[in-house]
Coordinates of C-alpha atoms in Angstrom, one line a residue:
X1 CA 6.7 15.3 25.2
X2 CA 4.9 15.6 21.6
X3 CA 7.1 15.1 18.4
X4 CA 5.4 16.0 15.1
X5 CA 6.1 15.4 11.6
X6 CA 4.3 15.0 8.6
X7 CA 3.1 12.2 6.3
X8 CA 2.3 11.5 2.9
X9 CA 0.7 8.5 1.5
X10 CA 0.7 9.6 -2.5
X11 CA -1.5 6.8 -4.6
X12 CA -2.9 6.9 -8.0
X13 CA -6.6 7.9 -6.9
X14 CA -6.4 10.3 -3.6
X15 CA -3.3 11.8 -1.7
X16 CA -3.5 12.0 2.1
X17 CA -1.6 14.0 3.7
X18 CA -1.1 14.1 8.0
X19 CA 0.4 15.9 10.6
X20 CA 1.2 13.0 13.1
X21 CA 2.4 12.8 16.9
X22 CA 5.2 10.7 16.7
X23 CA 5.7 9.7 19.7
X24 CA 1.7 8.3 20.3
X25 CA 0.8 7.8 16.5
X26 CA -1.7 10.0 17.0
X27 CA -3.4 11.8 13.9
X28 CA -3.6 15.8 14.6
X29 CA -4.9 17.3 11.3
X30 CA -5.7 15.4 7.6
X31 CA -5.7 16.8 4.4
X32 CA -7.3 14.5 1.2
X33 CA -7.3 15.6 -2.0
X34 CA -8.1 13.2 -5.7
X35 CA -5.2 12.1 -7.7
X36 CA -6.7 10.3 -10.5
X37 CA -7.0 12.6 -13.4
X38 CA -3.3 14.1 -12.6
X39 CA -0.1 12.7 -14.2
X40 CA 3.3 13.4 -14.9
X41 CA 5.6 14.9 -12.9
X42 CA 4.8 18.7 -12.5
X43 CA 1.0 17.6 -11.9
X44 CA 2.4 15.5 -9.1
X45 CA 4.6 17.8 -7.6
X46 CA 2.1 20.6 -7.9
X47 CA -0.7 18.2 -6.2
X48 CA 1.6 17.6 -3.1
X49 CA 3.0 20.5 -2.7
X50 CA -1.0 21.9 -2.8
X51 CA -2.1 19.6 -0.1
X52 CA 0.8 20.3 2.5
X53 CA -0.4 24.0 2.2
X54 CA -3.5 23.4 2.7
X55 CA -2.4 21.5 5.4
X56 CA -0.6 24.2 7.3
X57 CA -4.0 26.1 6.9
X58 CA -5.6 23.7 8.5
X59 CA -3.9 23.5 11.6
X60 CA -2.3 25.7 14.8
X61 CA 0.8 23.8 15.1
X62 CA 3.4 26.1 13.3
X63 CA 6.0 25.2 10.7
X64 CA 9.2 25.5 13.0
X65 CA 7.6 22.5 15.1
X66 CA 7.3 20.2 12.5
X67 CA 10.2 17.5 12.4
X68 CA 10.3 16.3 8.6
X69 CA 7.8 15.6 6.1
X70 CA 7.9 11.8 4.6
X71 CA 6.4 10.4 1.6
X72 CA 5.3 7.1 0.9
X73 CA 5.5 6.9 -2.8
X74 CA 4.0 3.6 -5.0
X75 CA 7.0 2.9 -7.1
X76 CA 11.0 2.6 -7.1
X77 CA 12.4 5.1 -4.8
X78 CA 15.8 6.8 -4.3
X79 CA 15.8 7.4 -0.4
X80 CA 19.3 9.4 -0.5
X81 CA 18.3 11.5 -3.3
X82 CA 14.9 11.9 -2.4
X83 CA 13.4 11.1 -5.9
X84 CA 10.6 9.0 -7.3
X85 CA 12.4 7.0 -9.7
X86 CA 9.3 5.5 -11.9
X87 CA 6.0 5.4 -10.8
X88 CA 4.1 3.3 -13.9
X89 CA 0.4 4.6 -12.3
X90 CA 0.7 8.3 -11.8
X91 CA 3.3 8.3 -15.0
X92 CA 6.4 9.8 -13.1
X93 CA 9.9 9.1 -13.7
X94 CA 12.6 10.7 -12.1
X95 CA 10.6 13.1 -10.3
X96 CA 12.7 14.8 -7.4
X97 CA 10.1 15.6 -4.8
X98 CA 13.3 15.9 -1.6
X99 CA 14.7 19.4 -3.7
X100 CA 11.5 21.6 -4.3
X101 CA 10.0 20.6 -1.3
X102 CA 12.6 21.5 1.3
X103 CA 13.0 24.5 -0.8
X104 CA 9.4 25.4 -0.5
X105 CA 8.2 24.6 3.0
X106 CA 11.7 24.5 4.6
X107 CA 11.5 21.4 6.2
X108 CA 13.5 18.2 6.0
X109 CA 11.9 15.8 3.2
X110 CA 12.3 12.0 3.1
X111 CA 10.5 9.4 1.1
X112 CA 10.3 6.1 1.2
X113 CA 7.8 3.3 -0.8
X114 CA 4.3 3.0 -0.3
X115 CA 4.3 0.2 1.0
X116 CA 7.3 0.4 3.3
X117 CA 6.0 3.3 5.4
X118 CA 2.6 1.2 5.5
X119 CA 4.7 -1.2 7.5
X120 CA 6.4 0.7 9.6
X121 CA 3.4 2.1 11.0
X122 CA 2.1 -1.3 11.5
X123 CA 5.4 -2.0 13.1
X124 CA 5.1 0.8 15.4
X125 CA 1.5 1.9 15.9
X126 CA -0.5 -1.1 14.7
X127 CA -1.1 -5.1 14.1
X128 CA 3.2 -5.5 14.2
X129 CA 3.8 -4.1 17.8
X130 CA 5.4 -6.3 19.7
X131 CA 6.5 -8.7 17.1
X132 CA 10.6 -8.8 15.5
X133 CA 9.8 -10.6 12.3
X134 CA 6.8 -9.4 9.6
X135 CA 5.8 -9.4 6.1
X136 CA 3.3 -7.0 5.4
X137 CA 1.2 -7.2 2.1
X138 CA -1.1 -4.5 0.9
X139 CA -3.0 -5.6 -1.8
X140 CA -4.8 -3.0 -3.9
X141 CA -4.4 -1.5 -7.4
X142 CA -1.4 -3.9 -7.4
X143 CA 0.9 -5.8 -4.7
X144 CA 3.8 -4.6 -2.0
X145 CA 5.3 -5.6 0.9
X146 CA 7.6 -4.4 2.9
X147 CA 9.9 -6.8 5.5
X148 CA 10.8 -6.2 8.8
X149 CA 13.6 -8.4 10.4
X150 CA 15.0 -8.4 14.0
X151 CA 12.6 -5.2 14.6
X152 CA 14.2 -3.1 11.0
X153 CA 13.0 -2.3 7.8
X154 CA 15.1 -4.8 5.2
X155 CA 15.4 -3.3 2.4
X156 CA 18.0 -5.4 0.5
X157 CA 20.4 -4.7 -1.9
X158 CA 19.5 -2.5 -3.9
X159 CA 16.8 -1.3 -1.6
X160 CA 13.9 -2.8 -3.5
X161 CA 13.5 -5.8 -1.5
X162 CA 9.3 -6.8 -0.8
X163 CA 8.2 -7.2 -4.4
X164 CA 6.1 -9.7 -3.6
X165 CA 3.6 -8.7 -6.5
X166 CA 6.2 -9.6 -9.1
X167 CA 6.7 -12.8 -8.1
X168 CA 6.4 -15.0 -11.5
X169 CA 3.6 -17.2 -11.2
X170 CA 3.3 -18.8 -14.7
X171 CA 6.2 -18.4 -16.3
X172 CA 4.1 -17.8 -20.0
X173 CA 1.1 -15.9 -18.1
X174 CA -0.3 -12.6 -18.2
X175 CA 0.8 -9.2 -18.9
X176 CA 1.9 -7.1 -16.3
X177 CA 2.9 -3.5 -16.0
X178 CA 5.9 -3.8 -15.1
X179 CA 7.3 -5.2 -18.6
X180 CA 7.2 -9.2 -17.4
X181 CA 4.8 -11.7 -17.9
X182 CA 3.2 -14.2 -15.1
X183 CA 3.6 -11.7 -12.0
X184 CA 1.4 -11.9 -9.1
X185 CA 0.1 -8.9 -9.1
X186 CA -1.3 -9.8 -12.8
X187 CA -3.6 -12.1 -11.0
X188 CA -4.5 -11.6 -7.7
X189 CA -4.5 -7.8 -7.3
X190 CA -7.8 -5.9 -7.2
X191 CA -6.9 -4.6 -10.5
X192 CA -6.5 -7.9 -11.8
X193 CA -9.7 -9.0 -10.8
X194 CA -11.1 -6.1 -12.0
X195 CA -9.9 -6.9 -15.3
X196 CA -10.8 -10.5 -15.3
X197 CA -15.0 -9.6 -14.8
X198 CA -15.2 -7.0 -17.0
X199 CA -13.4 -9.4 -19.8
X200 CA -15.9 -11.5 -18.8
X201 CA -18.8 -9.0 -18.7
X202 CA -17.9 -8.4 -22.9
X203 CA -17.9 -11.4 -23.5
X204 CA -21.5 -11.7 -23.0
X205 CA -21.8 -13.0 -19.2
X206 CA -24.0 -11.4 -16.8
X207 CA -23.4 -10.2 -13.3
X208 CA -25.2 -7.5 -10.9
X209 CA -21.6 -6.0 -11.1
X210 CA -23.0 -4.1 -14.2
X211 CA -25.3 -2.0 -12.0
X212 CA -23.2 -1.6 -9.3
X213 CA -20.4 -0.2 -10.8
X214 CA -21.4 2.5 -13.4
X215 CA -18.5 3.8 -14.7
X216 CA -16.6 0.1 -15.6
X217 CA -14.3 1.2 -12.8
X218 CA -14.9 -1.9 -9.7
X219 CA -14.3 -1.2 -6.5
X220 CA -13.6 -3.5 -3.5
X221 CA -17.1 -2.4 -2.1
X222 CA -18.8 -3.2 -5.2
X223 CA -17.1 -6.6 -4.9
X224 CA -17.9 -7.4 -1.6
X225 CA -21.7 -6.6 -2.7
X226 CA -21.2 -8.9 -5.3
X227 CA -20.0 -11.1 -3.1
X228 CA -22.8 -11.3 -0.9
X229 CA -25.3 -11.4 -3.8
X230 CA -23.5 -14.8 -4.9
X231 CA -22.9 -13.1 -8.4
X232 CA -21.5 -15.7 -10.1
X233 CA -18.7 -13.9 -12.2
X234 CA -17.4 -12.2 -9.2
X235 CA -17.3 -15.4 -7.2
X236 CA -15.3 -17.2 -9.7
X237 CA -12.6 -14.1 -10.5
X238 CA -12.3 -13.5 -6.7
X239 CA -11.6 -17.1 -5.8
X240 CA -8.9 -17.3 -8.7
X241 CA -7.9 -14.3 -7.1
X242 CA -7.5 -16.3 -3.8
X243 CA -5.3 -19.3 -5.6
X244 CA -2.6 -17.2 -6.5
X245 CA -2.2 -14.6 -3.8
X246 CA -2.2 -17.6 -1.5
X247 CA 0.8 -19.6 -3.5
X248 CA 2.4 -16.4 -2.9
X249 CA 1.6 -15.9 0.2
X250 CA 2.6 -20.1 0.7
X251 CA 6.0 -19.0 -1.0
X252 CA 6.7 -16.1 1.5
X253 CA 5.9 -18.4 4.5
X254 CA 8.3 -21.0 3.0
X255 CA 11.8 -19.0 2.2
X256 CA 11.3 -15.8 4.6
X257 CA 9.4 -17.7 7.6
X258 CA 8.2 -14.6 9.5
X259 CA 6.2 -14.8 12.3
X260 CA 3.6 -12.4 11.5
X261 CA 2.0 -12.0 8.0
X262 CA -0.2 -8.7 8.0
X263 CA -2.5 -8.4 5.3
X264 CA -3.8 -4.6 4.3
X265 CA -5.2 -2.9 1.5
X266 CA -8.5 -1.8 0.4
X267 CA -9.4 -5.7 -0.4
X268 CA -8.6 -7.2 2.4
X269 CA -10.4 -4.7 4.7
X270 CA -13.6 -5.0 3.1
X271 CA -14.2 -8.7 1.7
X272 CA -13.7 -11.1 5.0
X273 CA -14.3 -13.8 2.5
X274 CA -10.9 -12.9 0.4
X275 CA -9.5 -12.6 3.9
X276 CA -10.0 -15.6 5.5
X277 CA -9.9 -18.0 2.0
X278 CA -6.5 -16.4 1.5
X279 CA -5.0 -17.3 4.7
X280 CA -6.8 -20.5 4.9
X281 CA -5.6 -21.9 1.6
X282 CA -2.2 -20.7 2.0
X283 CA -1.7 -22.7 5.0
X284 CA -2.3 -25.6 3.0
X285 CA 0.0 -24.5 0.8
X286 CA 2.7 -23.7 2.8
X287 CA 4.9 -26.6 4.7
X288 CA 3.8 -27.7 7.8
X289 CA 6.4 -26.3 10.0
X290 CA 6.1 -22.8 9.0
X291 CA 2.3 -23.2 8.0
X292 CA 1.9 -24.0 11.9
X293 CA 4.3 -21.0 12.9
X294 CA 3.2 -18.6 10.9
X295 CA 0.4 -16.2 12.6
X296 CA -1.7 -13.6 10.7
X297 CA -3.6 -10.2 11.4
X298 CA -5.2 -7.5 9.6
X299 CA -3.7 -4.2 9.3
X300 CA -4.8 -2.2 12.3
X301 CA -4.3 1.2 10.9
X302 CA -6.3 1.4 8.0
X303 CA -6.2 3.8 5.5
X304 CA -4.0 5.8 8.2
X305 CA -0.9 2.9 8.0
X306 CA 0.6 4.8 5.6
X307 CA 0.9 8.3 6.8
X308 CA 1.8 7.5 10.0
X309 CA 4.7 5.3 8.8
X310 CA 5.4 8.6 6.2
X311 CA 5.6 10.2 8.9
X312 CA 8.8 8.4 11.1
X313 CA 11.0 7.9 8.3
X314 CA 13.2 10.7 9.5
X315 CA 14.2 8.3 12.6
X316 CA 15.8 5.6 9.8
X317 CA 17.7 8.7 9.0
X318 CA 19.4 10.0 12.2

């Protein structure tokens, strides 16, 4: 029998919204629409709310047979209350999406991190079936993960357990946007890197990275171009890149010892050399014992990871 529900994967460049079959993982209609010149809450709001009407248009499945709609939201999130709580890249604090929603469309809202639902689809639908114990790291505009033990979601606490990305890495380092100095993501995040070659771009180095990327904004495609040309400045900001995430990735292997390590993001799935040099030097970092247990895998789903896992948050909640 076919269950559907909805999911949202809400980034600071492009919301993607899906109606999903549950029970297979199956994607029935998509909706995609650009995020990266709205901010602030209303614009937010109004954006999502846009997409899942266009949405319904879209598609013959009728409203009354939709389960819930879920949101995978980059930042700190209330899952009871249903509210974003403070989302630095799209400039959103305390922006209740649960209320206006359910008023709106009449359906059951839940949300849930970004990076969170990313995992549960892996869990359920891609490179995590099958196995109990899993980190999953998406590296993109900055760093997440989300932890599954004994089959579960672990969400800590206070609920904000997988922070890899702020993991201080030098205790007097960099800048990051969180409001701390020396954190992961501040070094080995696509962002990061981004930062690092055009610093070094102004300051009078050349690289091919110039005509590739017109409008100073680097993408992982133009890096893996790069890459391949053996443009020096890329090389040298990618493999930096590669030292850090893999400490952190050494760290991870240490104190959580999972057996599976997925690795996603928009990065990962289209530089094999960041890949590969990340797992390879973090076993070297890591002890032997867990270096040895530790297996790896590429997120199977995609760009797709996330709305599916938007999608089945409603089961955490009945």
């Amino acid at each position: 029998m076919n269950e559907y529900s909805i999911g949202i994967d809400l980034g600071g460049t492009k919301i993607l919204a899906a109606i999903v079959n549950t029970k297979t993982g199956e994607i029935i209609t998509e909706v995609k629409n650009k995020t990266k010149k709205i901010r602030g809450n209303k614009g937010i709001l109004d954006v999502t709310a846009k997409t899942l009407e266009e949405l319904f248009e879209k598609t013959e499945i009728k409203k009354n047979d939709i389960k819930s709609i879920g949101l995978g939201l980059a930042g700190q999130v209330d899952r009871k209350k249903g509210i974003l709580i403070n989302a630095v890249n799209l400039e959103c604090r305390n922006l209740n999406f649960k209320e206006p929603l359910e008023k709106e469309f009449n359906i059951p809202v839940y949300t849930g991190n970004d990076v969170e639902v990313a995992t549960i689809g892996e869990l359920n639908f891609g490179a995590g079936k099958g196995y109990k114990d899993i980190v999953c790291i998406f590296v993109g505009t900055g760093i997440g993960s989300g932890i599954v033990k004994e089959g579960k979601m672990h969400l800590g606490a206070s609920e904000t357990a997988g922070e890899i990305g702020h993991i201080i890495v030098d205790l007097n380092g960099r800048a990051c946007s969180c409001g701390a100095n020396g954190c992961l993501e501040a070094y080995a995040s696509r962002t990061a890197i981004e930062s690092r070659i055009l610093g070094a771009i102004k300051k009078g180095r050349t690289s091919i990275i110039t005509d590739l990327a017109k409008q100073n904004s680097i993408s992982s495609k133009h890096i893996k171009k790069a890459l391949d040309a053996h443009d020096d400045v890329v090389c040298q900001y990618v493999m930096e890149a590669v030292e850090y995430l893999s400490g952190g990735i050494a760290s991870v292997m240490n104190f959580y010892n999972p057996k599976l390590i997925i690795l996603g993001g928009g990065l990962i799935q289209s530089v094999d050399e960041f890949y590969l040099n990340t797992i390879k030097k973090a076993r070297t970092k890591a002890l032997p014992i867990p270096a040895h247990a530790t297996e790896f895998k590429k997120a199977y789903l995609g760009d797709y990871s996330g709305v599916i896992g938007a999608s089945m948050l409603y089961l955490s909640y009945n």
